CSV table of C-alpha atoms in Angstrom, one decimal:
chain,number,residue,atom,x,y,z
B,1,UNK,CA,0.0,0.0,0.0
B,2,UNK,CA,1.4,3.4,-1.0
B,3,UNK,CA,-0.8,5.5,1.4
B,4,UNK,CA,1.0,7.5,4.0
B,5,UNK,CA,-1.9,8.4,6.3
B,6,UNK,CA,-4.4,5.9,7.8
B,7,UNK,CA,-7.9,7.4,7.6
B,8,UNK,CA,-10.3,6.3,10.4
B,9,UNK,CA,-12.6,3.3,9.7
B,10,UNK,CA,-15.7,5.4,9.5
B,11,UNK,CA,-14.3,7.4,6.6
B,12,UNK,CA,-13.8,4.3,4.5
B,13,UNK,CA,-17.2,2.6,4.8
B,14,UNK,CA,-20.8,3.5,4.6
B,15,UNK,CA,-22.5,2.3,7.7
B,16,UNK,CA,-26.3,2.4,7.6
B,17,UNK,CA,-27.6,2.0,11.2
B,18,UNK,CA,-31.0,2.1,12.7
B,19,UNK,CA,-31.6,4.8,15.3
B,20,UNK,CA,-31.0,3.8,18.9
B,21,UNK,CA,-29.3,0.6,17.7
B,22,UNK,CA,-26.2,-0.1,19.7
B,23,UNK,CA,-25.2,-3.2,17.7
B,24,UNK,CA,-22.1,-2.9,15.5
B,25,UNK,CA,-22.8,-1.4,12.0
B,26,UNK,CA,-22.2,-3.7,9.1
B,27,UNK,CA,-20.5,-1.9,6.1
B,28,UNK,CA,-22.3,-2.1,2.8
B,29,UNK,CA,-20.7,-1.8,-0.6
B,30,UNK,CA,-21.9,1.2,-2.6
B,31,UNK,CA,-24.2,0.4,-5.5
B,32,UNK,CA,-24.1,2.8,-8.4
B,33,UNK,CA,-26.5,2.9,-11.4
B,34,UNK,CA,-24.5,4.3,-14.3
B,35,UNK,CA,-27.7,5.2,-16.1
B,36,UNK,CA,-28.7,7.7,-13.5
B,37,UNK,CA,-27.7,11.4,-13.6
B,38,UNK,CA,-26.4,11.4,-10.1
B,39,UNK,CA,-23.9,8.6,-10.8
B,40,UNK,CA,-21.0,11.2,-11.1
B,41,UNK,CA,-21.4,12.4,-7.5
B,42,UNK,CA,-21.9,8.8,-6.2
B,43,UNK,CA,-18.8,7.6,-8.0
B,44,UNK,CA,-16.6,10.2,-6.4
B,45,UNK,CA,-18.2,9.6,-2.9
B,46,UNK,CA,-17.6,5.8,-3.3
B,47,UNK,CA,-14.0,6.4,-4.3
B,48,UNK,CA,-13.4,8.7,-1.4
B,49,UNK,CA,-15.3,6.7,1.3
B,50,UNK,CA,-14.8,3.1,0.1
B,51,UNK,CA,-12.4,2.7,-2.8
B,52,UNK,CA,-14.5,-0.2,-4.0
B,53,UNK,CA,-18.1,-0.2,-5.4
B,54,UNK,CA,-20.5,-2.1,-7.6
B,55,UNK,CA,-22.0,-0.8,-10.8
B,56,UNK,CA,-25.3,-1.8,-12.6
B,57,UNK,CA,-26.7,-0.7,-15.9
B,58,UNK,CA,-23.1,-0.8,-17.1
B,59,UNK,CA,-23.9,-1.4,-20.8
B,60,UNK,CA,-21.8,-4.6,-21.2
B,61,UNK,CA,-24.0,-7.1,-23.1
B,62,UNK,CA,-24.7,-10.2,-21.1
B,63,UNK,CA,-24.2,-12.3,-24.2
B,64,UNK,CA,-20.5,-11.3,-24.3
B,65,UNK,CA,-20.1,-12.1,-20.6
B,66,UNK,CA,-21.8,-15.5,-20.7
B,67,UNK,CA,-20.1,-16.7,-23.9
B,68,UNK,CA,-16.6,-15.9,-22.7
B,69,UNK,CA,-17.3,-17.3,-19.2
B,70,UNK,CA,-18.6,-20.6,-20.8
B,71,UNK,CA,-15.5,-21.0,-23.0
B,72,UNK,CA,-13.2,-20.1,-20.2
B,73,UNK,CA,-14.7,-22.7,-17.9
B,74,UNK,CA,-14.4,-25.2,-20.7
B,75,UNK,CA,-10.7,-24.3,-21.1
B,76,UNK,CA,-9.9,-24.6,-17.4
B,77,UNK,CA,-11.8,-27.9,-17.2
B,78,UNK,CA,-9.6,-29.3,-19.9
B,79,UNK,CA,-6.6,-31.7,-19.3
B,80,UNK,CA,-3.5,-30.0,-18.0
B,81,UNK,CA,-1.5,-31.0,-21.0
B,82,UNK,CA,-3.8,-28.9,-23.2
B,83,UNK,CA,-3.8,-25.9,-21.0
B,84,UNK,CA,0.0,-25.9,-20.7
B,85,UNK,CA,0.2,-25.4,-24.5
B,86,UNK,CA,-1.0,-21.9,-23.8
B,87,UNK,CA,1.7,-21.2,-21.2
B,88,UNK,CA,3.8,-20.0,-19.5
B,89,UNK,CA,2.5,-16.5,-18.9
B,90,UNK,CA,5.6,-14.7,-20.2
B,91,UNK,CA,4.1,-12.2,-20.5
B,92,UNK,CA,0.8,-13.7,-21.7
B,93,UNK,CA,-0.7,-17.2,-21.4
B,94,UNK,CA,-1.6,-19.9,-18.9
B,95,UNK,CA,-0.2,-20.3,-15.4
B,96,UNK,CA,-1.2,-21.8,-12.0
B,97,UNK,CA,0.0,-21.6,-8.4
B,98,UNK,CA,-1.0,-22.7,-4.9
B,99,UNK,CA,-2.6,-20.1,-2.6
B,100,UNK,CA,-2.1,-20.0,1.2
B,101,UNK,CA,0.8,-17.7,2.2
B,102,UNK,CA,-1.3,-14.5,2.6
B,103,UNK,CA,-4.5,-15.5,4.4
B,104,UNK,CA,-5.9,-17.1,1.2
B,105,UNK,CA,-5.9,-20.8,0.4
B,106,UNK,CA,-6.5,-23.3,-2.5
B,107,UNK,CA,-5.2,-23.6,-6.0
B,108,UNK,CA,-5.6,-20.9,-8.7
B,109,UNK,CA,-5.3,-21.2,-12.5
B,110,UNK,CA,-5.2,-18.1,-14.7
B,111,UNK,CA,-4.8,-16.7,-18.1
B,112,UNK,CA,-3.0,-13.4,-18.5
B,113,UNK,CA,-4.2,-11.8,-21.7
B,114,UNK,CA,-3.3,-8.6,-23.5
B,115,UNK,CA,-6.2,-6.1,-23.4
B,116,UNK,CA,-4.6,-3.8,-26.0
B,117,UNK,CA,-6.1,-5.4,-29.1
B,118,UNK,CA,-3.7,-3.9,-31.6
B,119,UNK,CA,-0.5,-4.5,-29.6
B,120,UNK,CA,2.7,-6.0,-31.0
B,121,UNK,CA,2.4,-8.5,-28.1
B,122,UNK,CA,0.0,-11.2,-29.3
B,123,UNK,CA,-2.1,-13.4,-27.1
B,124,UNK,CA,-1.5,-17.1,-27.3
B,125,UNK,CA,-4.0,-19.1,-29.4
B,126,UNK,CA,-6.4,-20.6,-26.8
B,127,UNK,CA,-8.7,-23.1,-28.3
B,128,UNK,CA,-11.0,-25.8,-26.9
B,129,UNK,CA,-11.8,-26.9,-30.4
B,130,UNK,CA,-9.0,-27.4,-32.9
B,131,UNK,CA,-11.5,-26.6,-35.7
B,132,UNK,CA,-12.0,-23.0,-34.5
B,133,UNK,CA,-8.7,-21.8,-33.0
B,134,UNK,CA,-9.8,-18.1,-33.3
B,135,UNK,CA,-13.1,-18.5,-31.4
B,136,UNK,CA,-11.7,-17.8,-27.9
B,137,UNK,CA,-9.7,-14.8,-29.0
B,138,UNK,CA,-12.8,-13.3,-30.7
B,139,UNK,CA,-14.8,-13.7,-27.5
B,140,UNK,CA,-12.0,-12.1,-25.4
B,141,UNK,CA,-11.9,-9.2,-27.9
B,142,UNK,CA,-15.6,-8.6,-27.7
B,143,UNK,CA,-15.7,-8.6,-23.9
B,144,UNK,CA,-12.6,-6.5,-23.4
B,145,UNK,CA,-13.8,-3.9,-25.9
B,146,UNK,CA,-17.1,-3.4,-24.0
B,147,UNK,CA,-15.5,-3.5,-20.5
B,148,UNK,CA,-12.7,-1.1,-21.6
B,149,UNK,CA,-15.4,1.4,-22.8
B,150,UNK,CA,-17.2,1.1,-19.4
B,151,UNK,CA,-14.0,1.7,-17.5
B,152,UNK,CA,-13.2,4.8,-19.6
B,153,UNK,CA,-16.7,6.1,-19.1
B,154,UNK,CA,-16.3,5.8,-15.3
B,155,UNK,CA,-13.0,7.6,-15.4
B,156,UNK,CA,-14.5,10.4,-17.5
B,157,UNK,CA,-17.4,10.7,-15.1
B,158,UNK,CA,-15.0,11.0,-12.2
B,159,UNK,CA,-12.9,13.6,-14.1
B,160,UNK,CA,-16.0,15.6,-14.9
B,161,UNK,CA,-17.2,15.6,-11.3
B,162,UNK,CA,-13.7,16.5,-10.1
B,163,UNK,CA,-13.8,19.5,-12.5
B,164,UNK,CA,-10.7,18.4,-14.3
B,165,UNK,CA,-10.1,20.4,-17.5
B,166,UNK,CA,-9.4,17.3,-19.6
B,167,UNK,CA,-11.9,14.5,-19.1
B,168,UNK,CA,-9.2,11.9,-20.0
B,169,UNK,CA,-6.7,13.2,-17.4
B,170,UNK,CA,-7.3,10.2,-15.2
B,171,UNK,CA,-6.7,7.9,-18.2
B,172,UNK,CA,-3.4,6.8,-19.7
B,173,UNK,CA,-2.4,5.7,-23.1
B,174,UNK,CA,-2.0,1.9,-23.5
B,175,UNK,CA,1.7,1.2,-23.6
B,176,UNK,CA,3.6,-2.0,-24.1
B,177,UNK,CA,4.3,-3.7,-20.8
B,178,UNK,CA,3.8,-6.6,-18.5
B,179,UNK,CA,1.1,-7.3,-15.9
B,180,UNK,CA,0.8,-10.2,-13.5
B,181,UNK,CA,-1.8,-10.7,-10.9
B,182,UNK,CA,-1.5,-11.6,-7.2
B,183,UNK,CA,-4.4,-13.4,-5.5
B,184,UNK,CA,-3.3,-13.1,-1.9
B,185,UNK,CA,-3.6,-10.0,0.2
B,186,UNK,CA,-2.8,-6.9,-1.9
B,187,UNK,CA,-3.9,-3.6,-3.3
B,188,UNK,CA,-3.9,-3.1,-7.1
B,189,UNK,CA,-1.1,-0.7,-8.2
B,190,UNK,CA,-3.0,0.3,-11.4
B,191,UNK,CA,-5.4,3.2,-11.8
B,192,UNK,CA,-8.6,1.1,-11.9
B,193,UNK,CA,-9.6,-2.5,-11.9
B,194,UNK,CA,-12.9,-3.9,-13.2
B,195,UNK,CA,-14.0,-7.3,-11.8
B,196,UNK,CA,-16.8,-9.7,-12.3
B,197,UNK,CA,-17.2,-13.4,-11.4
B,198,UNK,CA,-19.7,-16.2,-11.6
B,199,UNK,CA,-22.2,-16.5,-8.8
B,200,UNK,CA,-19.6,-17.8,-6.4
B,201,UNK,CA,-18.2,-16.2,-3.2
B,202,UNK,CA,-14.5,-15.8,-2.6
B,203,UNK,CA,-13.6,-12.1,-2.9
B,204,UNK,CA,-12.9,-10.3,0.4
B,205,UNK,CA,-11.8,-6.8,1.2
B,206,UNK,CA,-9.9,-5.7,4.3
B,207,UNK,CA,-11.4,-3.3,6.9
B,208,UNK,CA,-9.1,-0.9,8.7
B,209,UNK,CA,-9.5,-2.8,11.9
B,210,UNK,CA,-7.8,-5.8,10.2
B,211,UNK,CA,-10.9,-7.9,9.8
B,212,UNK,CA,-12.0,-9.2,6.4
B,213,UNK,CA,-15.4,-8.6,4.8
B,214,UNK,CA,-16.8,-11.0,2.2
B,215,UNK,CA,-18.1,-9.4,-1.0
B,216,UNK,CA,-21.5,-11.0,-2.0
B,217,UNK,CA,-21.2,-12.5,-5.5
B,218,UNK,CA,-23.2,-10.9,-8.3
B,219,UNK,CA,-22.7,-12.4,-11.8
B,220,UNK,CA,-24.7,-9.6,-13.5
B,221,UNK,CA,-22.8,-6.6,-12.1
B,222,UNK,CA,-19.3,-5.3,-12.1
B,223,UNK,CA,-17.1,-4.4,-9.1
B,224,UNK,CA,-14.7,-1.5,-9.5
B,225,UNK,CA,-11.6,-1.2,-7.4
B,226,UNK,CA,-9.6,2.0,-7.0
B,227,UNK,CA,-5.9,1.3,-7.6
B,228,UNK,CA,-2.8,2.8,-5.8
B,229,UNK,CA,-2.0,5.0,-8.8
B,230,UNK,CA,-5.4,6.7,-8.7
B,231,UNK,CA,-5.0,7.2,-4.9
B,232,UNK,CA,-1.7,8.9,-5.5
B,233,UNK,CA,-3.1,11.0,-8.4
B,234,UNK,CA,-5.9,12.3,-6.1
B,235,UNK,CA,-3.4,12.8,-3.2
B,236,UNK,CA,-5.2,10.3,-1.0
B,237,UNK,CA,-8.7,11.6,-1.7
B,238,UNK,CA,-9.6,8.3,-3.4
B,239,UNK,CA,-8.8,5.1,-1.4
B,240,UNK,CA,-7.2,1.9,-2.5
B,241,UNK,CA,-8.4,-1.0,-0.4
B,242,UNK,CA,-6.6,-4.2,0.3
B,243,UNK,CA,-8.3,-7.4,-0.9
B,244,UNK,CA,-7.8,-11.1,-1.5
B,245,UNK,CA,-9.5,-14.1,-3.0
B,246,UNK,CA,-10.1,-17.3,-1.1
B,247,UNK,CA,-11.2,-20.6,-2.6
B,248,UNK,CA,-14.8,-21.8,-2.3
B,249,UNK,CA,-14.9,-25.4,-1.0
B,250,UNK,CA,-18.2,-26.2,-2.8
B,251,UNK,CA,-17.9,-24.5,-6.2
B,252,UNK,CA,-15.1,-23.2,-8.5
B,253,UNK,CA,-14.9,-19.4,-8.9
B,254,UNK,CA,-14.4,-17.9,-12.4
B,255,UNK,CA,-13.2,-14.3,-12.4
B,256,UNK,CA,-12.7,-11.8,-15.2
B,257,UNK,CA,-10.5,-8.9,-14.3
B,258,UNK,CA,-9.6,-5.9,-16.5
B,259,UNK,CA,-6.7,-3.7,-15.3
B,260,UNK,CA,-6.1,-0.2,-16.5
B,261,UNK,CA,-2.7,1.3,-15.5
B,262,UNK,CA,-0.2,3.9,-16.5
B,263,UNK,CA,2.9,3.2,-18.7
B,264,UNK,CA,5.9,1.8,-16.8
B,265,UNK,CA,7.8,5.0,-17.5
B,266,UNK,CA,5.0,7.4,-16.7
B,267,UNK,CA,5.6,9.7,-13.7
B,268,UNK,CA,2.9,9.3,-11.1
B,269,UNK,CA,2.2,12.1,-8.6
B,270,UNK,CA,-0.8,14.1,-7.3
B,271,UNK,CA,-2.5,16.0,-10.0
B,272,UNK,CA,-2.0,19.8,-9.5
B,273,UNK,CA,-5.5,20.5,-10.5
B,274,UNK,CA,-6.8,18.4,-7.6
B,275,UNK,CA,-4.6,20.0,-5.0
B,276,UNK,CA,-6.2,22.6,-2.7
B,277,UNK,CA,-4.3,25.8,-2.3
B,278,UNK,CA,-1.1,25.2,-0.3
B,279,UNK,CA,-2.0,21.6,0.1
B,280,UNK,CA,1.0,19.4,0.7
B,281,UNK,CA,1.7,16.4,-1.4
B,282,UNK,CA,1.4,13.1,0.5
B,283,UNK,CA,3.5,11.2,-2.1
B,284,UNK,CA,6.8,11.5,-3.8
B,285,UNK,CA,6.8,11.3,-7.6
B,286,UNK,CA,7.5,7.8,-8.9
B,287,UNK,CA,7.1,5.5,-11.9
B,288,UNK,CA,5.5,2.1,-12.2
B,289,UNK,CA,9.0,0.7,-12.7
B,290,UNK,CA,10.1,2.1,-9.4
B,291,UNK,CA,6.9,0.8,-7.7
B,292,UNK,CA,7.6,-2.7,-9.1
B,293,UNK,CA,11.1,-2.7,-7.6
B,294,UNK,CA,9.8,-1.7,-4.2
B,295,UNK,CA,7.0,-4.4,-4.4
B,296,UNK,CA,9.5,-7.1,-5.5
B,297,UNK,CA,11.9,-6.2,-2.6
B,298,UNK,CA,9.0,-6.2,-0.1
B,299,UNK,CA,7.3,-9.4,-1.1
B,300,UNK,CA,10.1,-11.3,-2.9
B,301,UNK,CA,7.7,-11.8,-5.8
B,302,UNK,CA,6.9,-10.3,-9.1
B,303,UNK,CA,3.3,-11.6,-9.0
B,304,UNK,CA,1.8,-8.1,-8.7
B,305,UNK,CA,3.2,-5.4,-11.1
B,306,UNK,CA,2.0,-2.0,-12.1
B,307,UNK,CA,1.8,-0.9,-15.7
B,308,UNK,CA,-0.3,-1.1,-18.9
B,309,UNK,CA,-3.7,-2.5,-19.7
B,310,UNK,CA,-4.2,-6.2,-19.1
B,311,UNK,CA,-7.0,-8.7,-18.8
B,312,UNK,CA,-7.0,-11.8,-16.6
B,313,UNK,CA,-9.2,-14.9,-16.4
B,314,UNK,CA,-8.8,-16.6,-13.0
B,315,UNK,CA,-10.2,-20.0,-12.0
B,316,UNK,CA,-10.0,-20.9,-8.2
């Protein structure tokens, strides 16, 4: 986590309580309808108070979601010998690892895919049927195109509500780079993460008192996570929340995660236009490359790196 200060718990979570009720308040995840006119104000409030929220009426066709999920589950259910033909994930492809060192547990399989559709880095050909090797990539492209549009729309709404002169100031160009995902306790170093999963529990977010809150599954909605880069760019106004994924003992969990992050060489610092007069910067300027070095030294792993736009399919 790159934050310097530690805001009190009540600033991070919305706690609806009944009057005269002395029992502990249970945090609720903000729900935002992107079709409503007040969505801009609610997005900013959710980023400030929570750093994590759910969106509905997102505009991503369910047919793209269900088709890709169906093919992905079919892929992960295939023999290991077939899946290994799509690996290793260097930088894109199939990988797997055992969970359990950071409060999580189980076994995760994943596909790291390039979300920049015209990149020089090509995704591996992932096919369940040898007769149609292009089918999987076509489904990935359809899904990523729609989710990317939604992510950009959300960032534009945030920029508009924050009164930024350029609506794309919170967005970055899509550079070449590498992105791997960690499934243990972590915050995302990118600007924004867009997540959905099948109707299976497993995602948890950390409360400031150290306890973990389970995120109720919702296969029709998307969950948005503020990344460390966006927290820095807003000088701590938006919050990046630590989260993890634990295995479900009854049902496998299929996740689709879209990451939007700055170029590896991009300098990241609080945006001057968001700084109040004489407000001090809480962060030193840094690049994603520098952040990655710090992360690797701290964790001894390169399983969570900042930089570029990437898409991950995970099967726990």
